[in-house]
XYZ file of N, CA and C in Angstrom:
366
model
N 0.960 -0.646 0.351
C -0.177 0.299 0.232
C 0.775 1.337 -0.127
N 0.062 2.178 -0.442
C 1.610 3.395 -0.889
C 0.552 4.185 0.184
N 0.974 5.285 0.896
C 0.373 6.716 1.479
C 1.441 7.185 1.181
N 0.804 8.799 1.308
C 0.903 9.236 1.970
C 0.660 10.033 2.736
N 2.047 11.203 3.339
C 1.022 11.647 4.882
C 1.585 13.028 4.790
N 0.028 13.799 4.542
C 0.028 15.333 4.289
C 0.795 16.003 5.694
N 1.847 16.919 5.750
C 2.287 17.378 7.170
C 3.182 18.546 6.998
N 1.738 19.602 7.695
C 2.735 21.248 8.190
C 2.879 21.350 8.686
N 3.674 22.290 8.193
C 4.843 23.184 9.607
C 4.037 23.995 9.941
N 4.353 24.498 11.164
C 3.378 25.426 12.017
C 4.315 26.614 12.453
N 3.736 27.526 13.620
C 4.655 28.587 14.479
C 4.842 27.693 15.546
N 5.584 27.909 16.282
C 5.782 26.803 17.170
C 5.009 27.773 19.157
N 3.914 27.217 19.863
C 3.040 27.815 20.787
C 4.730 28.094 21.992
N 5.953 28.502 21.544
C 6.620 29.162 22.448
C 6.762 30.617 21.823
N 6.612 30.525 20.150
C 6.837 31.630 19.526
C 6.235 33.172 20.053
N 7.006 33.882 19.722
C 6.154 35.450 20.028
C 5.769 36.208 18.719
N 5.030 36.177 18.121
C 4.345 36.268 17.409
C 4.416 37.690 16.740
N 5.373 38.279 16.230
C 5.566 39.568 15.616
C 5.454 39.958 14.317
N 4.019 40.895 14.659
C 3.705 40.772 13.045
C 3.792 41.280 11.854
N 4.947 41.054 9.894
C 5.524 41.959 9.654
C 5.131 42.861 9.565
N 5.756 43.968 8.428
C 4.957 45.004 8.378
C 4.407 45.511 7.286
N 3.872 44.548 6.606
C 2.792 45.177 5.193
C 1.650 44.256 6.231
N 2.147 43.316 7.610
C 0.932 42.758 7.777
C -0.085 41.781 7.609
N 0.647 40.676 6.500
C 0.373 39.987 6.339
C 0.925 38.363 6.586
N 1.834 38.737 7.576
C 2.132 37.286 8.151
C 3.586 38.139 9.202
N 3.681 37.054 10.033
C 5.085 37.171 10.872
C 6.184 37.344 10.712
N 7.122 37.881 11.038
C 8.483 38.421 10.920
C 8.906 36.875 11.297
N 9.613 35.802 10.302
C 10.498 34.377 10.727
C 11.133 34.940 11.607
N 11.751 35.455 11.284
C 13.018 35.013 11.871
C 13.027 35.290 12.949
N 11.569 35.946 14.215
C 11.688 35.929 15.372
C 11.146 34.625 15.858
N 10.377 34.061 14.554
C 9.370 32.535 15.260
C 10.097 31.034 15.239
N 9.810 30.556 15.822
C 10.177 29.231 15.885
C 8.864 27.791 15.101
N 9.258 27.491 13.960
C 8.397 26.466 13.552
C 8.654 25.128 14.187
N 7.255 24.067 13.549
C 7.885 23.127 14.081
C 7.233 22.642 13.276
N 6.567 21.030 13.585
C 5.404 19.873 12.539
C 4.514 20.207 13.578
N 3.298 20.886 12.354
C 1.964 20.954 12.925
C 1.642 19.820 14.164
N 0.999 19.037 15.427
C 1.272 18.393 16.256
C 0.157 17.586 15.671
N -1.035 17.902 15.561
C -2.059 16.660 15.036
C -1.468 15.877 13.536
N -0.528 15.991 12.794
C 0.203 15.666 12.287
C 0.779 14.190 12.209
N 1.291 14.577 13.361
C 2.439 13.319 13.786
C 1.329 12.021 14.160
N 0.091 12.154 15.108
C -0.733 11.106 14.389
C -0.537 10.619 12.936
N -1.342 11.352 11.623
C -1.061 10.808 10.208
C -0.122 10.303 10.655
N 1.283 10.418 10.657
C 2.752 9.031 9.936
C 2.175 8.767 10.962
N 1.957 8.665 12.407
C 1.721 7.105 13.274
C 1.173 6.386 12.247
N -0.325 7.214 12.594
C -1.322 5.652 11.026
C -0.684 5.543 10.730
N -0.161 5.791 10.020
C -0.003 5.201 8.107
C 0.979 4.638 8.466
N 2.311 5.063 9.071
C 3.450 3.903 9.296
C 2.891 1.856 10.309
N 2.295 2.747 11.009
C 0.685 1.020 11.714
C -0.127 0.546 10.302
N -0.417 1.295 10.189
C -0.991 0.920 8.304
C 0.161 -0.181 7.792
N 1.111 0.695 7.373
C 2.061 0.323 6.749
C 2.727 -1.710 7.618
N 2.948 -1.301 8.802
C 3.152 -2.375 9.487
C 2.645 -3.394 9.700
N 1.208 -2.925 9.622
C 0.068 -4.207 9.982
C -0.194 -5.033 8.468
N -0.024 -3.784 7.448
C 0.136 -4.851 6.164
C 1.331 -5.597 5.854
N 2.291 -4.664 6.138
C 3.439 -6.453 6.052
C 4.566 -5.482 5.354
N 3.988 -4.637 4.208
C 4.844 -3.928 3.264
C 4.151 -2.916 2.604
N 4.689 -2.129 1.680
C 3.725 -0.654 1.418
C 5.553 0.633 1.712
N 4.610 1.461 1.365
C 5.582 3.088 0.966
C 4.602 3.994 1.602
N 5.327 4.263 2.447
C 4.734 6.277 4.007
C 5.246 6.671 3.012
N 5.018 7.951 2.255
C 5.184 9.597 1.981
C 5.505 10.379 2.307
N 5.854 11.159 3.115
C 5.683 12.625 3.688
C 6.025 13.813 2.659
N 4.469 14.617 2.636
C 4.198 15.755 1.259
C 4.008 16.836 1.973
N 5.026 18.370 1.810
C 4.654 18.596 2.553
C 5.294 19.757 1.760
N 4.614 21.277 1.723
C 4.651 21.944 0.813
C 4.862 23.560 1.784
N 6.157 24.359 1.287
C 6.390 25.606 2.009
C 7.720 25.803 1.022
N 8.627 26.948 1.761
C 9.215 27.338 1.650
C 10.555 26.299 2.016
N 12.046 26.457 1.638
C 12.780 25.369 2.435
C 12.656 25.106 3.850
N 12.139 25.446 4.608
C 12.131 25.177 5.375
C 11.474 24.579 6.138
N 10.486 24.692 5.136
C 9.992 22.663 5.851
C 10.028 20.947 4.945
N 11.546 21.848 5.178
C 12.377 20.273 4.661
C 12.413 19.411 6.376
N 12.193 20.236 7.816
C 12.769 19.857 8.506
C 11.270 19.085 9.152
N 10.908 19.591 9.025
C 9.343 18.512 9.240
C 9.563 17.498 8.640
N 9.961 17.393 7.015
C 9.789 15.703 6.255
C 10.733 14.831 6.596
N 12.498 15.703 7.331
C 13.502 14.828 7.741
C 12.793 14.196 9.346
N 11.761 14.628 9.859
C 10.702 14.622 10.557
C 10.400 13.228 10.671
N 9.889 13.279 9.845
C 9.114 12.183 9.057
C 9.693 11.138 8.778
N 11.028 10.925 8.421
C 11.878 10.421 7.692
C 12.117 9.451 9.254
N 12.740 10.168 9.695
C 13.370 10.180 11.404
C 12.622 8.880 11.955
N 10.646 9.509 11.457
C 9.451 9.139 12.804
C 9.806 6.870 11.319
N 10.484 6.694 10.567
C 10.637 5.961 9.516
C 9.419 6.036 7.893
N 9.012 7.180 8.061
C 8.657 7.462 6.149
C 8.942 7.079 5.633
N 9.882 6.939 3.999
C 10.013 6.545 3.481
C 10.852 7.131 2.572
N 10.235 8.001 2.315
C 10.902 9.238 1.279
C 9.398 10.540 1.535
N 9.856 10.952 1.420
C 9.394 12.931 1.117
C 9.321 13.434 0.138
N 7.934 14.210 -0.446
C 7.907 14.926 -1.141
C 7.627 16.570 -0.190
N 8.211 17.460 -1.132
C 8.129 19.065 -0.910
C 8.090 18.936 -1.881
N 6.584 20.406 -1.854
C 6.438 21.071 -2.992
C 6.890 22.472 -2.413
N 8.257 22.551 -3.409
C 8.419 24.677 -2.938
C 7.589 25.998 -3.003
N 7.876 26.252 -1.580
C 6.931 27.860 -2.095
C 8.133 28.830 -2.229
N 7.948 29.968 -3.373
C 9.318 30.674 -2.535
C 9.054 31.653 -2.794
N 9.075 33.195 -1.969
C 8.652 34.385 -2.769
C 7.188 34.594 -1.074
N 5.769 34.873 -1.933
C 4.983 35.295 -1.590
C 4.592 33.767 -0.918
N 4.360 33.183 0.015
C 3.249 32.107 0.718
C 2.028 32.035 0.588
N 1.997 30.866 -0.148
C -0.244 31.022 -0.521
C -0.942 30.463 1.071
N -1.871 31.174 0.575
C -2.979 30.991 2.227
C -4.428 30.528 1.599
N -3.698 30.860 1.310
C -5.801 30.517 -0.005
C -5.752 28.911 0.078
N -6.446 27.636 1.187
C -7.218 26.959 1.636
C -7.204 25.686 -0.263
N -7.969 26.587 -1.030
C -8.239 25.689 -2.413
C -7.199 25.576 -2.752
N -6.012 26.710 -3.404
C -5.303 26.758 -4.103
C -4.221 26.104 -3.448
N -3.623 25.685 -2.103
C -2.609 24.984 -1.577
C -3.153 23.869 -1.368
N -4.650 23.455 -1.831
C -5.404 22.248 -1.753
C -4.210 21.711 -3.645
N -4.838 22.222 -4.568
C -4.868 22.621 -5.844
C -3.503 21.882 -6.139
N -2.840 22.624 -5.364
C -1.017 22.686 -5.722
C -0.993 21.472 -4.513
N -0.868 20.670 -4.103
C -0.466 19.528 -3.567
C -1.361 18.075 -4.098
N -2.512 18.910 -4.787
C -2.577 17.993 -5.794
C -2.226 17.122 -6.862
N -1.481 18.537 -7.856
C -0.979 18.614 -9.330
C -0.210 18.328 -8.801
N 0.912 18.140 -7.327
C 2.265 17.378 -7.508
C 2.183 16.017 -7.246
N 0.939 15.757 -6.740
C 0.899 14.204 -5.582
C -0.024 12.845 -6.956
N -0.190 14.045 -7.648
C -1.586 12.780 -9.179
C -0.430 11.856 -9.726
N 0.452 11.845 -9.519
C 1.169 10.430 -10.567
C 1.363 9.627 -9.608
N 1.336 9.922 -8.301
C 2.390 9.510 -7.449
C 1.005 7.937 -7.262
N 0.245 8.101 -7.763
C -0.894 6.715 -7.552
C -1.039 6.064 -6.240
N -1.403 7.648 -4.960
C -1.388 6.669 -3.156
C -2.422 5.657 -3.611
N -3.043 4.999 -2.920
C -3.857 4.516 -2.398
C -4.171 4.869 -0.843
N -3.565 5.485 -0.359
C -4.583 6.523 1.242
C -2.982 7.356 1.427
N -4.526 9.086 1.481
C -4.084 9.711 1.468
C -4.453 10.606 3.149
N -3.459 10.252 3.748
C -3.941 11.045 5.645
C -3.071 12.927 5.469
N -3.986 13.045 6.444
C -3.173 14.055 7.639
C -3.605 14.504 9.052
N -3.700 15.521 9.679
C -3.518 15.739 10.614
C -5.455 16.595 10.767
N -5.452 16.510 11.866
C -6.957 16.872 12.062
C -7.126 18.011 11.531
N -6.439 19.077 11.962
C -6.983 20.488 11.954
C -5.016 21.427 12.458
N -4.962 21.580 11.889
C -3.474 22.902 11.890
C -3.400 23.814 13.219
N -2.865 23.546 13.792
C -2.534 24.206 15.471
C -1.695 25.119 14.892
């Protein structure tokens, strides 16, 4: 079974949020970024399914700037087989429909049997 796990990088809860001058985002130099906590459960579930079946592949999928490679590496360290980084540069996309379309375009040729995600973004 080929399983995709969608993982998002979010600002850590201990970070002070300083709004950027253009009021569109936070100053990233003041924030620490972590894996979205509910996405950890999705990774664990994907790995559990793979283990029960006895074969398959778990692929971490994350969209964002270069810094999201950190959460992909965390997923690989937990036991995922590989990662897909959908790189964004410049203005980060925040519209859910645009993000969904981007993810679909990036993974449609992978023919995943199951796509997992966390419950929500913290």
